[in-house]
mmCIF file with all atom_site columns, C-alpha atoms and ligand atoms in Angstrom:
data_model
loop_
_atom_site.group_PDB
_atom_site.id
_atom_site.type_symbol
_atom_site.label_atom_id
_atom_site.label_alt_id
_atom_site.label_comp_id
_atom_site.label_asym_id
_atom_site.label_entity_id
_atom_site.label_seq_id
_atom_site.pdbx_PDB_ins_code
_atom_site.Cartn_x
_atom_site.Cartn_y
_atom_site.Cartn_z
_atom_site.occupancy
_atom_site.B_iso_or_equiv
_atom_site.pdbx_formal_charge
_atom_site.auth_seq_id
_atom_site.auth_comp_id
_atom_site.auth_asym_id
_atom_site.auth_atom_id
_atom_site.pdbx_PDB_model_num
ATOM   1   C  CA  . MET T 1 1   ? 0.058   0.010  -0.041  1.00 0.00 ? 5   MET T CA  1
ATOM   2   C  CA  . GLU T 1 2   ? 1.747   3.146  -1.205  1.00 0.00 ? 6   GLU T CA  1
ATOM   3   C  CA  . CYS T 1 3   ? -0.884  5.784  -0.162  1.00 0.00 ? 7   CYS T CA  1
ATOM   4   C  CA  . ILE T 1 4   ? 1.012   8.868  1.042   1.00 0.00 ? 8   ILE T CA  1
ATOM   5   C  CA  . PHE T 1 5   ? -1.845  10.141 3.186   1.00 0.00 ? 9   PHE T CA  1
ATOM   6   C  CA  . CYS T 1 6   ? -2.372  6.737  4.692   1.00 0.00 ? 10  CYS T CA  1
ATOM   7   C  CA  . LYS T 1 7   ? 1.306   6.806  5.743   1.00 0.00 ? 11  LYS T CA  1
ATOM   8   C  CA  . ILE T 1 8   ? 0.938   10.192 7.255   1.00 0.00 ? 12  ILE T CA  1
ATOM   9   C  CA  . SER T 1 9   ? -2.281  9.175  8.890   1.00 0.00 ? 13  SER T CA  1
ATOM   10  C  CA  . LYS T 1 10  ? -0.595  6.209  10.450  1.00 0.00 ? 14  LYS T CA  1
ATOM   11  C  CA  . GLY T 1 11  ? 2.475   8.165  11.538  1.00 0.00 ? 15  GLY T CA  1
ATOM   12  C  CA  . GLU T 1 12  ? 4.790   6.343  9.149   1.00 0.00 ? 16  GLU T CA  1
ATOM   13  C  CA  . ILE T 1 13  ? 5.668   9.685  7.607   1.00 0.00 ? 17  ILE T CA  1
ATOM   14  C  CA  . LYS T 1 14  ? 6.219   12.429 10.128  1.00 0.00 ? 18  LYS T CA  1
ATOM   15  C  CA  . SER T 1 15  ? 4.202   15.588 9.685   1.00 0.00 ? 19  SER T CA  1
ATOM   16  C  CA  . ARG T 1 16  ? 3.078   18.469 11.874  1.00 0.00 ? 20  ARG T CA  1
ATOM   17  C  CA  . LYS T 1 17  ? -0.590  17.983 12.496  1.00 0.00 ? 21  LYS T CA  1
ATOM   18  C  CA  . ILE T 1 18  ? -2.471  21.249 12.758  1.00 0.00 ? 22  ILE T CA  1
ATOM   19  C  CA  . TYR T 1 19  ? -5.574  19.678 14.348  1.00 0.00 ? 23  TYR T CA  1
ATOM   20  C  CA  . GLU T 1 20  ? -7.195  16.244 14.604  1.00 0.00 ? 24  GLU T CA  1
ATOM   21  C  CA  . ASN T 1 21  ? -10.429 14.530 15.845  1.00 0.00 ? 25  ASN T CA  1
ATOM   22  C  CA  . LYS T 1 22  ? -11.580 11.022 15.669  1.00 0.00 ? 26  LYS T CA  1
ATOM   23  C  CA  . ASN T 1 23  ? -11.879 10.770 11.874  1.00 0.00 ? 27  ASN T CA  1
ATOM   24  C  CA  . PHE T 1 24  ? -9.921  13.610 10.352  1.00 0.00 ? 28  PHE T CA  1
ATOM   25  C  CA  . PHE T 1 25  ? -6.683  15.524 10.738  1.00 0.00 ? 29  PHE T CA  1
ATOM   26  C  CA  . SER T 1 26  ? -5.103  18.573 9.072   1.00 0.00 ? 30  SER T CA  1
ATOM   27  C  CA  . ILE T 1 27  ? -1.614  19.422 7.824   1.00 0.00 ? 31  ILE T CA  1
ATOM   28  C  CA  . PHE T 1 28  ? -0.045  22.170 5.812   1.00 0.00 ? 32  PHE T CA  1
ATOM   29  C  CA  . ASP T 1 29  ? 0.192   21.466 2.046   1.00 0.00 ? 33  ASP T CA  1
ATOM   30  C  CA  . ILE T 1 30  ? 3.906   20.911 0.924   1.00 0.00 ? 34  ILE T CA  1
ATOM   31  C  CA  . ASN T 1 31  ? 3.221   22.941 -2.252  1.00 0.00 ? 35  ASN T CA  1
ATOM   32  C  CA  . PRO T 1 32  ? 1.056   25.834 -1.005  1.00 0.00 ? 36  PRO T CA  1
ATOM   33  C  CA  . VAL T 1 33  ? -0.906  28.042 -3.367  1.00 0.00 ? 37  VAL T CA  1
ATOM   34  C  CA  . SER T 1 34  ? -1.216  30.706 -0.562  1.00 0.00 ? 38  SER T CA  1
ATOM   35  C  CA  . GLU T 1 35  ? 0.340   31.121 2.851   1.00 0.00 ? 39  GLU T CA  1
ATOM   36  C  CA  . GLY T 1 36  ? -1.329  28.634 5.267   1.00 0.00 ? 40  GLY T CA  1
ATOM   37  C  CA  . HIS T 1 37  ? -2.858  26.390 2.582   1.00 0.00 ? 41  HIS T CA  1
ATOM   38  C  CA  . SER T 1 38  ? -3.871  23.265 4.522   1.00 0.00 ? 42  SER T CA  1
ATOM   39  C  CA  . LEU T 1 39  ? -5.408  19.906 3.909   1.00 0.00 ? 43  LEU T CA  1
ATOM   40  C  CA  . VAL T 1 40  ? -8.147  18.169 5.878   1.00 0.00 ? 44  VAL T CA  1
ATOM   41  C  CA  . ILE T 1 41  ? -7.541  14.453 5.458   1.00 0.00 ? 45  ILE T CA  1
ATOM   42  C  CA  . SER T 1 42  ? -9.631  11.477 6.444   1.00 0.00 ? 46  SER T CA  1
ATOM   43  C  CA  . LYS T 1 43  ? -7.817  9.123  8.886   1.00 0.00 ? 47  LYS T CA  1
ATOM   44  C  CA  . GLU T 1 44  ? -9.285  6.113  7.068   1.00 0.00 ? 48  GLU T CA  1
ATOM   45  C  CA  . HIS T 1 45  ? -8.584  5.549  3.343   1.00 0.00 ? 49  HIS T CA  1
ATOM   46  C  CA  . PHE T 1 46  ? -11.490 6.767  1.197   1.00 0.00 ? 50  PHE T CA  1
ATOM   47  C  CA  . GLU T 1 47  ? -10.729 7.485  -2.428  1.00 0.00 ? 51  GLU T CA  1
ATOM   48  C  CA  . ASN T 1 48  ? -12.831 10.542 -2.750  1.00 0.00 ? 52  ASN T CA  1
ATOM   49  C  CA  . PHE T 1 49  ? -15.799 12.575 -1.389  1.00 0.00 ? 53  PHE T CA  1
ATOM   50  C  CA  . LEU T 1 50  ? -18.380 10.105 -2.559  1.00 0.00 ? 54  LEU T CA  1
ATOM   51  C  CA  . ASP T 1 51  ? -16.777 7.184  -0.730  1.00 0.00 ? 55  ASP T CA  1
ATOM   52  C  CA  . LEU T 1 52  ? -16.922 9.030  2.712   1.00 0.00 ? 56  LEU T CA  1
ATOM   53  C  CA  . ARG T 1 53  ? -19.567 7.678  5.083   1.00 0.00 ? 57  ARG T CA  1
ATOM   54  C  CA  . ASN T 1 54  ? -22.395 10.114 5.635   1.00 0.00 ? 58  ASN T CA  1
ATOM   55  C  CA  . ASN T 1 55  ? -21.956 9.986  9.404   1.00 0.00 ? 59  ASN T CA  1
ATOM   56  C  CA  . LEU T 1 56  ? -18.512 11.511 9.069   1.00 0.00 ? 60  LEU T CA  1
ATOM   57  C  CA  . GLY T 1 57  ? -19.971 14.889 8.191   1.00 0.00 ? 61  GLY T CA  1
ATOM   58  C  CA  . ASP T 1 58  ? -19.924 16.362 11.632  1.00 0.00 ? 62  ASP T CA  1
ATOM   59  C  CA  . ASP T 1 59  ? -16.241 15.525 12.190  1.00 0.00 ? 63  ASP T CA  1
ATOM   60  C  CA  . LEU T 1 60  ? -15.283 16.770 8.754   1.00 0.00 ? 64  LEU T CA  1
ATOM   61  C  CA  . ILE T 1 61  ? -16.972 20.183 9.428   1.00 0.00 ? 65  ILE T CA  1
ATOM   62  C  CA  . GLU T 1 62  ? -15.440 20.387 12.898  1.00 0.00 ? 66  GLU T CA  1
ATOM   63  C  CA  . CYS T 1 63  ? -11.957 19.682 11.569  1.00 0.00 ? 67  CYS T CA  1
ATOM   64  C  CA  . VAL T 1 64  ? -12.287 22.258 8.849   1.00 0.00 ? 68  VAL T CA  1
ATOM   65  C  CA  . LYS T 1 65  ? -13.559 24.961 11.278  1.00 0.00 ? 69  LYS T CA  1
ATOM   66  C  CA  . GLU T 1 66  ? -10.971 24.258 13.933  1.00 0.00 ? 70  GLU T CA  1
ATOM   67  C  CA  . THR T 1 67  ? -8.159  24.176 11.385  1.00 0.00 ? 71  THR T CA  1
ATOM   68  C  CA  . ILE T 1 68  ? -9.301  27.520 9.993   1.00 0.00 ? 72  ILE T CA  1
ATOM   69  C  CA  . SER T 1 69  ? -9.397  29.049 13.424  1.00 0.00 ? 73  SER T CA  1
ATOM   70  C  CA  . ILE T 1 70  ? -5.854  27.879 14.233  1.00 0.00 ? 74  ILE T CA  1
ATOM   71  C  CA  . ILE T 1 71  ? -4.169  28.891 10.951  1.00 0.00 ? 75  ILE T CA  1
ATOM   72  C  CA  . LYS T 1 72  ? -5.959  32.255 11.022  1.00 0.00 ? 76  LYS T CA  1
ATOM   73  C  CA  . LYS T 1 73  ? -4.162  33.043 14.243  1.00 0.00 ? 77  LYS T CA  1
ATOM   74  C  CA  . GLU T 1 74  ? -0.829  32.077 12.856  1.00 0.00 ? 78  GLU T CA  1
ATOM   75  C  CA  . LYS T 1 75  ? -1.144  33.540 9.419   1.00 0.00 ? 79  LYS T CA  1
ATOM   76  C  CA  . PRO T 1 76  ? -4.092  36.010 9.353   1.00 0.00 ? 80  PRO T CA  1
ATOM   77  C  CA  . PHE T 1 77  ? -6.376  36.164 6.247   1.00 0.00 ? 81  PHE T CA  1
ATOM   78  C  CA  . GLU T 1 78  ? -9.790  37.705 5.373   1.00 0.00 ? 82  GLU T CA  1
ATOM   79  C  CA  . GLY T 1 79  ? -11.315 34.830 3.422   1.00 0.00 ? 83  GLY T CA  1
ATOM   80  C  CA  . PHE T 1 80  ? -10.705 31.403 2.163   1.00 0.00 ? 84  PHE T CA  1
ATOM   81  C  CA  . ASN T 1 81  ? -11.688 28.852 -0.482  1.00 0.00 ? 85  ASN T CA  1
ATOM   82  C  CA  . LEU T 1 82  ? -12.545 25.191 0.183   1.00 0.00 ? 86  LEU T CA  1
ATOM   83  C  CA  . VAL T 1 83  ? -11.520 22.985 -2.731  1.00 0.00 ? 87  VAL T CA  1
ATOM   84  C  CA  . ASN T 1 84  ? -12.055 19.215 -3.085  1.00 0.00 ? 88  ASN T CA  1
ATOM   85  C  CA  . ASN T 1 85  ? -10.911 17.530 -6.300  1.00 0.00 ? 89  ASN T CA  1
ATOM   86  C  CA  . ASN T 1 86  ? -12.623 14.202 -7.254  1.00 0.00 ? 90  ASN T CA  1
ATOM   87  C  CA  . SER T 1 87  ? -11.055 11.973 -9.908  1.00 0.00 ? 91  SER T CA  1
ATOM   88  C  CA  . GLU T 1 88  ? -8.104  12.742 -12.226 1.00 0.00 ? 92  GLU T CA  1
ATOM   89  C  CA  . VAL T 1 89  ? -10.243 14.644 -14.665 1.00 0.00 ? 93  VAL T CA  1
ATOM   90  C  CA  . ALA T 1 90  ? -11.034 17.120 -11.904 1.00 0.00 ? 94  ALA T CA  1
ATOM   91  C  CA  . GLY T 1 91  ? -7.413  17.541 -10.916 1.00 0.00 ? 95  GLY T CA  1
ATOM   92  C  CA  . GLN T 1 92  ? -7.221  14.842 -8.094  1.00 0.00 ? 96  GLN T CA  1
ATOM   93  C  CA  . ILE T 1 93  ? -3.581  13.652 -7.711  1.00 0.00 ? 97  ILE T CA  1
ATOM   94  C  CA  . VAL T 1 94  ? -3.686  11.971 -4.332  1.00 0.00 ? 98  VAL T CA  1
ATOM   95  C  CA  . LYS T 1 95  ? -6.374  9.333  -4.351  1.00 0.00 ? 99  LYS T CA  1
ATOM   96  C  CA  . HIS T 1 96  ? -7.141  9.649  -0.674  1.00 0.00 ? 100 HIS T CA  1
ATOM   97  C  CA  . PHE T 1 97  ? -9.958  12.050 0.423   1.00 0.00 ? 101 PHE T CA  1
ATOM   98  C  CA  . HIS T 1 98  ? -8.652  15.533 1.287   1.00 0.00 ? 102 HIS T CA  1
ATOM   99  C  CA  . LEU T 1 99  ? -10.141 18.982 1.306   1.00 0.00 ? 103 LEU T CA  1
ATOM   100 C  CA  . HIS T 1 100 ? -7.988  22.068 0.610   1.00 0.00 ? 104 HIS T CA  1
ATOM   101 C  CA  . ILE T 1 101 ? -8.314  25.113 2.775   1.00 0.00 ? 105 ILE T CA  1
ATOM   102 C  CA  . ILE T 1 102 ? -6.883  28.080 0.777   1.00 0.00 ? 106 ILE T CA  1
ATOM   103 C  CA  . PRO T 1 103 ? -6.481  31.276 2.760   1.00 0.00 ? 107 PRO T CA  1
ATOM   104 C  CA  . ARG T 1 104 ? -7.279  34.466 0.734   1.00 0.00 ? 108 ARG T CA  1
ATOM   105 C  CA  . ARG T 1 105 ? -5.940  37.950 1.338   1.00 0.00 ? 109 ARG T CA  1
ATOM   106 C  CA  . LYS T 1 106 ? -6.717  41.294 -0.358  1.00 0.00 ? 110 LYS T CA  1
ATOM   107 C  CA  . GLY T 1 107 ? -4.378  41.838 -3.342  1.00 0.00 ? 111 GLY T CA  1
ATOM   108 C  CA  . GLU T 1 108 ? -2.738  38.412 -3.080  1.00 0.00 ? 112 GLU T CA  1
ATOM   109 C  CA  . LYS T 1 109 ? -2.770  36.387 -6.357  1.00 0.00 ? 113 LYS T CA  1
ATOM   110 C  CA  . LEU T 1 110 ? -2.892  32.621 -6.259  1.00 0.00 ? 114 LEU T CA  1
ATOM   111 C  CA  . LYS T 1 111 ? -0.414  30.406 -8.181  1.00 0.00 ? 115 LYS T CA  1
ATOM   112 C  CA  . SER T 1 112 ? -2.931  27.514 -8.375  1.00 0.00 ? 116 SER T CA  1
ATOM   113 C  CA  . HIS T 1 113 ? -1.778  24.042 -9.462  1.00 0.00 ? 117 HIS T CA  1
ATOM   114 C  CA  . LEU T 1 114 ? -5.024  22.576 -8.204  1.00 0.00 ? 118 LEU T CA  1
ATOM   115 C  CA  . PHE T 1 115 ? -7.237  22.487 -11.341 1.00 0.00 ? 119 PHE T CA  1
HETATM 116 P  P1  . LIG M 2 .   ? -5.049  17.093 -5.304  1.00 0.00 ? 206 LIG M P1  1
HETATM 117 O  O1  . LIG M 2 .   ? -4.948  15.566 -5.280  1.00 0.00 ? 206 LIG M O1  1
HETATM 118 O  O2  . LIG M 2 .   ? -4.817  17.668 -6.668  1.00 0.00 ? 206 LIG M O2  1
HETATM 119 O  O3  . LIG M 2 .   ? -6.285  17.680 -4.714  1.00 0.00 ? 206 LIG M O3  1
HETATM 120 O  O4  . LIG M 2 .   ? -3.907  17.710 -4.397  1.00 0.00 ? 206 LIG M O4  1
HETATM 121 C  C1  . LIG M 2 .   ? -3.004  16.939 -3.634  1.00 0.00 ? 206 LIG M C1  1
HETATM 122 C  C2  . LIG M 2 .   ? -2.239  17.936 -2.754  1.00 0.00 ? 206 LIG M C2  1
HETATM 123 O  O5  . LIG M 2 .   ? -1.497  17.213 -1.835  1.00 0.00 ? 206 LIG M O5  1
HETATM 124 C  C3  . LIG M 2 .   ? -1.313  18.858 -3.533  1.00 0.00 ? 206 LIG M C3  1
HETATM 125 O  O6  . LIG M 2 .   ? -1.640  20.251 -3.252  1.00 0.00 ? 206 LIG M O6  1
HETATM 126 C  C4  . LIG M 2 .   ? 0.032   18.586 -2.875  1.00 0.00 ? 206 LIG M C4  1
HETATM 127 O  O7  . LIG M 2 .   ? 0.938   19.638 -2.744  1.00 0.00 ? 206 LIG M O7  1
HETATM 128 C  C5  . LIG M 2 .   ? -0.344  17.924 -1.581  1.00 0.00 ? 206 LIG M C5  1
HETATM 129 N  N1  . LIG M 2 .   ? 0.694   16.964 -1.052  1.00 0.00 ? 206 LIG M N1  1
HETATM 130 C  C6  . LIG M 2 .   ? 1.073   15.839 -1.599  1.00 0.00 ? 206 LIG M C6  1
HETATM 131 N  N2  . LIG M 2 .   ? 1.995   15.204 -0.733  1.00 0.00 ? 206 LIG M N2  1
HETATM 132 C  C7  . LIG M 2 .   ? 1.926   15.843 0.430   1.00 0.00 ? 206 LIG M C7  1
HETATM 133 C  C8  . LIG M 2 .   ? 2.598   15.670 1.673   1.00 0.00 ? 206 LIG M C8  1
HETATM 134 N  N3  . LIG M 2 .   ? 3.478   14.666 1.909   1.00 0.00 ? 206 LIG M N3  1
HETATM 135 N  N4  . LIG M 2 .   ? 2.396   16.550 2.658   1.00 0.00 ? 206 LIG M N4  1
HETATM 136 C  C9  . LIG M 2 .   ? 1.547   17.674 2.348   1.00 0.00 ? 206 LIG M C9  1
HETATM 137 N  N5  . LIG M 2 .   ? 0.940   17.882 1.211   1.00 0.00 ? 206 LIG M N5  1
HETATM 138 C  C10 . LIG M 2 .   ? 1.148   17.007 0.243   1.00 0.00 ? 206 LIG M C10 1
HETATM 139 ZN ZN1 . LIG M 2 .   ? -4.864  6.377  1.824   1.00 0.00 ? 207 LIG M ZN1 1
#
């Protein structure tokens, strides 16, 4: 099993977790499109959004909100985009569910490689 996010989830690859709850955790993206670009990742392997169990919704929302609140204190921003790519045709490279949190600041241009 070569899934990079499974390895991070299991601690086989070290990474600084911003926040975690029972079913999700967040980390900074290694190739950020803006300062503070983070990923909310399922602890269990699901290929994409459609594979998530419906009862994970609360934990997903909680992890997104908590992560935003933490990174906002470290690297303030006024707005953000939430991006979730599903399948190669939509720009999904890592086949393990993740949601991008992309901080947005006035006058700052993105160098998006996401889609
Ligand atoms: P995508 O599958 O296109 O939605 O995006 C995958 C994202 O994962 C990209 O923005 C990568 O920069 C990011 N990424 C890939 N490997 C790692 C890693 N080891 N740690 C943090 N981010 C990663
Ligand atoms: Zn995985």
